[in-house]
GROMACS .gro file of C-alpha atoms in nm:
model
  315
    1MET     CA    1  19.380  10.913   0.185
    2THR     CA    2  19.580  11.136  -0.041
    3SER     CA    3  19.596  11.519   0.011
    4GLN     CA    4  19.384  11.534  -0.335
    5GLN     CA    5  19.107  11.301  -0.187
    6LEU     CA    6  19.111  11.478   0.141
    7LEU     CA    7  19.042  11.797  -0.053
    8VAL     CA    8  18.755  11.636  -0.256
    9TYR     CA    9  18.596  11.534   0.087
   10LEU     CA   10  18.640  11.860   0.259
   11SER     CA   11  18.503  12.079  -0.007
   12LEU     CA   12  18.190  11.864  -0.059
   13PHE     CA   13  18.145  11.868   0.349
   14ALA     CA   14  18.178  12.266   0.319
   15VAL     CA   15  17.923  12.248   0.052
   16CYS     CA   16  17.685  12.059   0.242
   17VAL     CA   17  17.752  12.203   0.612
   18LEU     CA   18  17.862  12.573   0.580
   19THR     CA   19  17.550  12.700   0.348
   20LYS     CA   20  17.317  12.874   0.554
   21PRO     CA   21  16.940  12.856   0.483
   22THR     CA   22  16.914  13.218   0.387
   23ASP     CA   23  17.216  13.222   0.153
   24LYS     CA   24  17.133  13.273  -0.202
   25LYS     CA   25  17.305  13.028  -0.442
   26ASP     CA   26  17.406  13.205  -0.759
   27ARG     CA   27  17.411  12.966  -1.062
   28ILE     CA   28  17.450  13.220  -1.328
   29HIS     CA   29  17.773  13.226  -1.513
   30HIS     CA   30  17.857  13.607  -1.589
   31ASP     CA   31  18.194  13.719  -1.754
   32PRO     CA   32  18.344  13.933  -1.448
   33GLN     CA   33  18.389  14.301  -1.516
   34LEU     CA   34  18.761  14.393  -1.642
   35SER     CA   35  18.820  14.631  -1.355
   36ASP     CA   36  18.636  14.765  -1.036
   37LYS     CA   37  18.820  15.116  -1.155
   38VAL     CA   38  18.621  15.407  -1.326
   39HIS     CA   39  18.682  15.419  -1.707
   40ASP     CA   40  18.773  15.750  -1.756
   41ASP     CA   41  19.077  15.796  -1.987
   42GLY     CA   42  19.070  16.182  -1.911
   43GLN     CA   43  19.150  16.114  -1.565
   44ASN     CA   44  19.391  15.817  -1.573
   45PHE     CA   45  19.437  15.475  -1.760
   46ASP     CA   46  19.394  15.261  -1.451
   47TYR     CA   47  19.089  15.081  -1.602
   48ASP     CA   48  19.290  14.997  -1.922
   49HIS     CA   49  19.582  14.871  -1.726
   50ASP     CA   50  19.375  14.637  -1.517
   51ALA     CA   51  19.208  14.530  -1.837
   52PHE     CA   52  19.530  14.454  -2.022
   53LEU     CA   53  19.720  14.279  -1.771
   54GLY     CA   54  19.486  14.188  -1.489
   55ALA     CA   55  19.433  14.371  -1.191
   56ASP     CA   56  19.686  14.181  -0.970
   57GLU     CA   57  19.976  14.216  -1.235
   58ALA     CA   58  19.897  14.594  -1.292
   59LYS     CA   59  19.972  14.664  -0.914
   60THR     CA   60  20.336  14.567  -0.950
   61PHE     CA   61  20.389  14.830  -1.239
   62ASP     CA   62  20.561  15.066  -1.001
   63GLN     CA   63  20.900  14.869  -1.014
   64LEU     CA   64  21.017  14.955  -1.364
   65THR     CA   65  21.130  15.238  -1.572
   66PRO     CA   66  20.928  15.361  -1.854
   67GLU     CA   67  21.215  15.215  -2.077
   68GLU     CA   68  21.193  14.889  -1.889
   69SER     CA   69  20.833  14.907  -1.942
   70LYS     CA   70  20.838  14.962  -2.306
   71GLU     CA   71  21.086  14.658  -2.359
   72ARG     CA   72  20.860  14.420  -2.156
   73LEU     CA   73  20.538  14.553  -2.322
   74GLY     CA   74  20.716  14.477  -2.667
   75LYS     CA   75  20.763  14.111  -2.544
   76ILE     CA   76  20.393  14.071  -2.464
   77VAL     CA   77  20.292  14.238  -2.774
   78SER     CA   78  20.477  13.947  -2.955
   79LYS     CA   79  20.298  13.705  -2.766
   80ILE     CA   80  19.948  13.876  -2.858
   81ASP     CA   81  20.030  13.849  -3.207
   82GLU     CA   82  19.898  13.495  -3.250
   83ASP     CA   83  19.959  13.439  -3.639
   84LYS     CA   84  20.297  13.625  -3.630
   85ASP     CA   85  20.188  13.863  -3.913
   86GLY     CA   86  20.367  14.175  -3.734
   87PHE     CA   87  20.020  14.310  -3.659
   88VAL     CA   88  19.784  14.290  -3.355
   89THR     CA   89  19.406  14.264  -3.446
   90VAL     CA   90  19.107  14.321  -3.238
   91GLU     CA   91  19.044  13.943  -3.208
   92GLU     CA   92  19.402  13.884  -3.077
   93LEU     CA   93  19.372  14.156  -2.841
   94LYS     CA   94  19.046  14.053  -2.710
   95ASN     CA   95  19.174  13.702  -2.660
   96TRP     CA   96  19.490  13.826  -2.477
   97ILE     CA   97  19.247  14.035  -2.255
   98LYS     CA   98  19.055  13.731  -2.200
   99PHE     CA   99  19.335  13.537  -2.089
  100ALA     CA  100  19.461  13.790  -1.865
  101GLN     CA  101  19.148  13.821  -1.688
  102LYS     CA  102  19.111  13.449  -1.642
  103ARG     CA  103  19.468  13.368  -1.546
  104TRP     CA  104  19.343  13.225  -1.205
  105ILE     CA  105  19.168  12.934  -1.415
  106TYR     CA  106  19.503  12.842  -1.571
  107GLU     CA  107  19.664  12.843  -1.225
  108ASP     CA  108  19.394  12.627  -1.130
  109VAL     CA  109  19.452  12.379  -1.380
  110GLU     CA  110  19.844  12.402  -1.330
  111ARG     CA  111  19.785  12.280  -0.989
  112GLN     CA  112  19.542  12.013  -1.049
  113TRP     CA  113  19.762  11.896  -1.333
  114LYS     CA  114  20.062  11.817  -1.115
  115GLY     CA  115  19.804  11.591  -0.907
  116HIS     CA  116  19.661  11.379  -1.160
  117ASP     CA  117  19.926  11.355  -1.464
  118LEU     CA  118  20.045  11.024  -1.269
  119ASN     CA  119  20.266  10.940  -1.531
  120GLU     CA  120  20.418  11.272  -1.614
  121ASP     CA  121  20.355  11.218  -1.964
  122GLY     CA  122  20.192  11.545  -2.035
  123LEU     CA  123  19.848  11.404  -2.070
  124ILE     CA  124  19.579  11.287  -1.828
  125SER     CA  125  19.368  10.993  -1.912
  126TRP     CA  126  19.056  10.922  -1.760
  127GLU     CA  127  19.218  10.638  -1.568
  128GLU     CA  128  19.443  10.843  -1.405
  129TYR     CA  129  19.208  11.116  -1.301
  130LYS     CA  130  18.980  10.825  -1.178
  131ASN     CA  131  19.254  10.679  -0.966
  132ALA     CA  132  19.371  11.004  -0.830
  133THR     CA  133  19.046  11.147  -0.734
  134TYR     CA  134  18.842  10.843  -0.647
  135GLY     CA  135  19.055  10.544  -0.602
  136TYR     CA  136  19.082  10.560  -0.221
  137ILE     CA  137  18.712  10.659  -0.170
  138LEU     CA  138  18.557  10.382  -0.389
  139ASP     CA  139  18.764  10.107  -0.180
  140ASP     CA  140  18.505  10.189   0.068
  141PRO     CA  141  18.167  10.056  -0.050
  142ASP     CA  142  17.968  10.232   0.235
  143PRO     CA  143  18.129  10.540   0.320
  144ASP     CA  144  18.027  10.708   0.647
  145ASP     CA  145  17.971  11.064   0.482
  146GLY     CA  146  17.678  10.968   0.305
  147PHE     CA  147  17.788  11.077  -0.030
  148ASN     CA  148  17.732  10.898  -0.329
  149TYR     CA  149  18.090  10.903  -0.487
  150LYS     CA  150  18.020  10.630  -0.749
  151GLN     CA  151  17.755  10.869  -0.896
  152MET     CA  152  17.988  11.135  -0.869
  153MET     CA  153  18.224  10.951  -1.060
  154VAL     CA  154  17.989  10.869  -1.352
  155ARG     CA  155  17.901  11.224  -1.363
  156ASP     CA  156  18.271  11.314  -1.397
  157GLU     CA  157  18.317  11.062  -1.671
  158ARG     CA  158  18.057  11.193  -1.884
  159ARG     CA  159  18.199  11.540  -1.862
  160PHE     CA  160  18.552  11.412  -1.929
  161LYS     CA  161  18.448  11.247  -2.241
  162MET     CA  162  18.282  11.552  -2.333
  163ALA     CA  163  18.600  11.775  -2.293
  164ASP     CA  164  18.790  11.499  -2.474
  165LYS     CA  165  18.739  11.618  -2.824
  166ASP     CA  166  18.910  11.321  -3.002
  167GLY     CA  167  18.738  11.067  -2.804
  168ASP     CA  168  19.071  10.886  -2.689
  169LEU     CA  169  18.998  10.927  -2.315
  170ILE     CA  170  19.321  11.105  -2.279
  171ALA     CA  171  19.306  11.483  -2.216
  172THR     CA  172  19.532  11.746  -2.331
  173LYS     CA  173  19.615  12.048  -2.112
  174GLU     CA  174  19.321  12.237  -2.311
  175GLU     CA  175  19.081  11.947  -2.288
  176PHE     CA  176  19.155  11.909  -1.917
  177THR     CA  177  19.088  12.286  -1.878
  178ALA     CA  178  18.764  12.250  -2.046
  179PHE     CA  179  18.692  11.947  -1.818
  180LEU     CA  180  18.755  12.135  -1.502
  181HIS     CA  181  18.593  12.480  -1.615
  182PRO     CA  182  18.349  12.384  -1.871
  183GLU     CA  183  18.146  12.717  -1.836
  184GLU     CA  184  18.440  12.877  -2.025
  185TYR     CA  185  18.410  12.675  -2.330
  186ASP     CA  186  18.110  12.687  -2.601
  187TYR     CA  187  18.124  12.318  -2.671
  188MET     CA  188  18.079  12.235  -2.305
  189LYS     CA  189  17.795  12.443  -2.232
  190ASP     CA  190  17.543  12.168  -2.288
  191ILE     CA  191  17.698  11.973  -2.015
  192VAL     CA  192  17.667  12.273  -1.774
  193VAL     CA  193  17.321  12.312  -1.851
  194GLN     CA  194  17.267  11.897  -1.810
  195GLU     CA  195  17.444  11.917  -1.470
  196THR     CA  196  17.270  12.202  -1.344
  197MET     CA  197  16.917  12.046  -1.439
  198GLU     CA  198  17.018  11.739  -1.281
  199ASP     CA  199  17.103  11.924  -0.968
  200ILE     CA  200  16.777  12.105  -0.928
  201ASP     CA  201  16.509  11.862  -1.119
  202LYS     CA  202  16.427  11.673  -0.782
  203ASN     CA  203  16.136  11.504  -0.941
  204ARG     CA  204  16.319  11.393  -1.243
  205ASP     CA  205  16.086  11.495  -1.508
  206GLY     CA  206  16.328  11.679  -1.715
  207PHE     CA  207  16.214  12.028  -1.615
  208ILE     CA  208  16.269  12.291  -1.344
  209ASP     CA  209  15.936  12.417  -1.176
  210LEU     CA  210  15.905  12.704  -0.961
  211GLU     CA  211  15.950  12.527  -0.642
  212GLU     CA  212  16.259  12.337  -0.772
  213TYR     CA  213  16.390  12.660  -0.867
  214ILE     CA  214  16.349  12.828  -0.532
  215GLY     CA  215  16.450  12.512  -0.322
  216ASP     CA  216  16.767  12.542  -0.517
  217MET     CA  217  16.843  12.873  -0.357
  218TYR     CA  218  16.684  12.858  -0.053
  219SER     CA  219  16.563  12.647   0.239
  220HIS     CA  220  16.262  12.754   0.464
  221ASP     CA  221  16.421  12.550   0.760
  222GLY     CA  222  16.097  12.629   0.968
  223ASP     CA  223  16.080  12.996   0.868
  224ALA     CA  224  15.709  13.104   0.787
  225ASP     CA  225  15.850  13.434   0.612
  226GLU     CA  226  16.053  13.426   0.311
  227PRO     CA  227  16.330  13.692   0.259
  228GLU     CA  228  16.251  13.967   0.000
  229TRP     CA  229  16.500  13.814  -0.211
  230VAL     CA  230  16.312  13.486  -0.254
  231LYS     CA  231  15.996  13.671  -0.337
  232THR     CA  232  16.184  13.850  -0.612
  233GLU     CA  233  16.309  13.555  -0.735
  234ARG     CA  234  15.976  13.403  -0.759
  235GLU     CA  235  15.879  13.709  -0.960
  236GLN     CA  236  16.187  13.656  -1.184
  237PHE     CA  237  16.091  13.290  -1.255
  238VAL     CA  238  15.721  13.395  -1.356
  239GLU     CA  239  15.809  13.705  -1.565
  240PHE     CA  240  16.157  13.610  -1.712
  241ARG     CA  241  16.294  13.261  -1.673
  242ASP     CA  242  15.962  13.082  -1.793
  243LYS     CA  243  15.973  13.247  -2.120
  244ASN     CA  244  15.664  13.002  -2.255
  245ARG     CA  245  15.466  13.046  -1.958
  246ASP     CA  246  15.407  12.685  -1.904
  247GLY     CA  247  15.534  12.665  -1.521
  248LYS     CA  248  15.864  12.537  -1.567
  249MET     CA  249  16.202  12.568  -1.748
  250ASP     CA  250  16.314  12.350  -2.018
  251LYS     CA  251  16.690  12.304  -2.150
  252GLU     CA  252  16.694  12.606  -2.366
  253GLU     CA  253  16.527  12.837  -2.072
  254THR     CA  254  16.772  12.703  -1.814
  255LYS     CA  255  17.048  12.793  -2.054
  256ASP     CA  256  16.927  13.135  -2.102
  257TRP     CA  257  16.918  13.162  -1.727
  258ILE     CA  258  17.250  13.028  -1.631
  259LEU     CA  259  17.447  13.117  -1.937
  260PRO     CA  260  17.312  13.456  -2.047
  261SER     CA  261  17.467  13.620  -2.336
  262ASP     CA  262  17.661  13.886  -2.159
  263TYR     CA  263  17.796  14.214  -2.323
  264ASP     CA  264  18.144  14.123  -2.410
  265HIS     CA  265  18.366  14.356  -2.209
  266ALA     CA  266  18.686  14.226  -2.339
  267GLU     CA  267  18.582  14.301  -2.719
  268ALA     CA  268  18.475  14.662  -2.616
  269GLU     CA  269  18.814  14.720  -2.442
  270ALA     CA  270  18.998  14.560  -2.729
  271ARG     CA  271  18.827  14.796  -2.975
  272HIS     CA  272  18.897  15.087  -2.771
  273LEU     CA  273  19.270  15.011  -2.714
  274VAL     CA  274  19.296  14.961  -3.093
  275TYR     CA  275  19.112  15.303  -3.165
  276GLU     CA  276  19.323  15.501  -2.917
  277SER     CA  277  19.658  15.349  -3.055
  278ASP     CA  278  19.599  15.296  -3.434
  279GLN     CA  279  19.801  15.589  -3.570
  280ASN     CA  280  19.740  15.500  -3.947
  281LYS     CA  281  19.392  15.407  -3.908
  282ASP     CA  282  19.409  15.065  -4.060
  283GLY     CA  283  19.225  14.877  -3.814
  284LYS     CA  284  19.521  14.692  -3.651
  285LEU     CA  285  19.810  14.768  -3.454
  286THR     CA  286  20.195  14.727  -3.501
  287LYS     CA  287  20.423  14.673  -3.203
  288GLU     CA  288  20.557  15.026  -3.264
  289GLU     CA  289  20.210  15.174  -3.244
  290ILE     CA  290  20.135  14.989  -2.908
  291VAL     CA  291  20.486  15.082  -2.756
  292ASP     CA  292  20.436  15.453  -2.873
  293LYS     CA  293  20.117  15.444  -2.661
  294TYR     CA  294  20.264  15.221  -2.378
  295ASP     CA  295  20.104  15.439  -2.110
  296LEU     CA  296  19.761  15.349  -2.226
  297PHE     CA  297  19.839  14.972  -2.181
  298VAL     CA  298  20.101  14.968  -1.894
  299GLY     CA  299  20.142  15.349  -1.793
  300SER     CA  300  20.499  15.435  -1.652
  301GLN     CA  301  20.532  15.139  -1.484
  302ALA     CA  302  20.589  14.772  -1.583
  303THR     CA  303  20.596  14.394  -1.448
  304ASP     CA  304  20.815  14.119  -1.514
  305PHE     CA  305  20.550  13.934  -1.720
  306GLY     CA  306  20.775  13.604  -1.760
  307GLU     CA  307  20.531  13.362  -1.591
  308ALA     CA  308  20.216  13.491  -1.778
  309LEU     CA  309  20.423  13.462  -2.117
  310VAL     CA  310  20.506  13.109  -2.022
  311ARG     CA  311  20.154  13.015  -1.949
  312HIS     CA  312  20.029  13.213  -2.255
  313ASP     CA  313  20.271  12.962  -2.469
  314GLU     CA  314  20.112  12.646  -2.267
  315PHE     CA  315  19.754  12.744  -2.365
   0.00000   0.00000   0.00000
């Protein structure tokens, strides 16, 4: 068994064995906060630094002088300016902030890419992914662990085909990212909803009723009394999840539950940064305007952002 296949097995084992009956399973996909710091520019710009670079990168900014900081910030600005027109718009800045905040996703894709691009042609076909992930396991028609790997493979193939926009069963890096992290892509949201409903809908009627909803989060395991959070979830289902009050959630109600329309923190921060830096008030920023206000973006420190720039180019 390869290390990749072992990882698949162990992760599945962990899900089944390590989850405690009273643990609450969170199906909701929220955009994370940009920073855990208070956003108070009157005190400092720490929140803005975390938002612009990501918290981990922002921590390394005490290594460079202000001059080095400005130089490296200028290089970042060149990457943010997607259409190379010499201006950074709110939309371009929002896209960069989202990239910085979700860098872990691209790092995960990089790790998995190396294990699945077997012929190293810069693409991953469904056959490559299937062979790398399921090849050894599927050779055993009756695995001892009880997992239905063939069913898992069918589900993966369906998701792979959804991510594969041109239908050639060969994924580019962007399509492979959509396959691994479908909740991050609008065109993949239907498959996220479908997979969630299949997981929870035990009686296979195409809906999620109250007991299925609770059963996905909590197992009584012989306990007569439910924890308070379970009682609260029952109320949430009746009052908010089941919008048409028919006692069950359909596809749209499930989508509203697991993929809520959150407040767009990245857009709000992008508008804030533009407003604070836009000297001529034309609604967009030049490199000079950003560098002049460098302390808002990166303070008086900086970091070697080379790896992030390379990743931004790739995606």
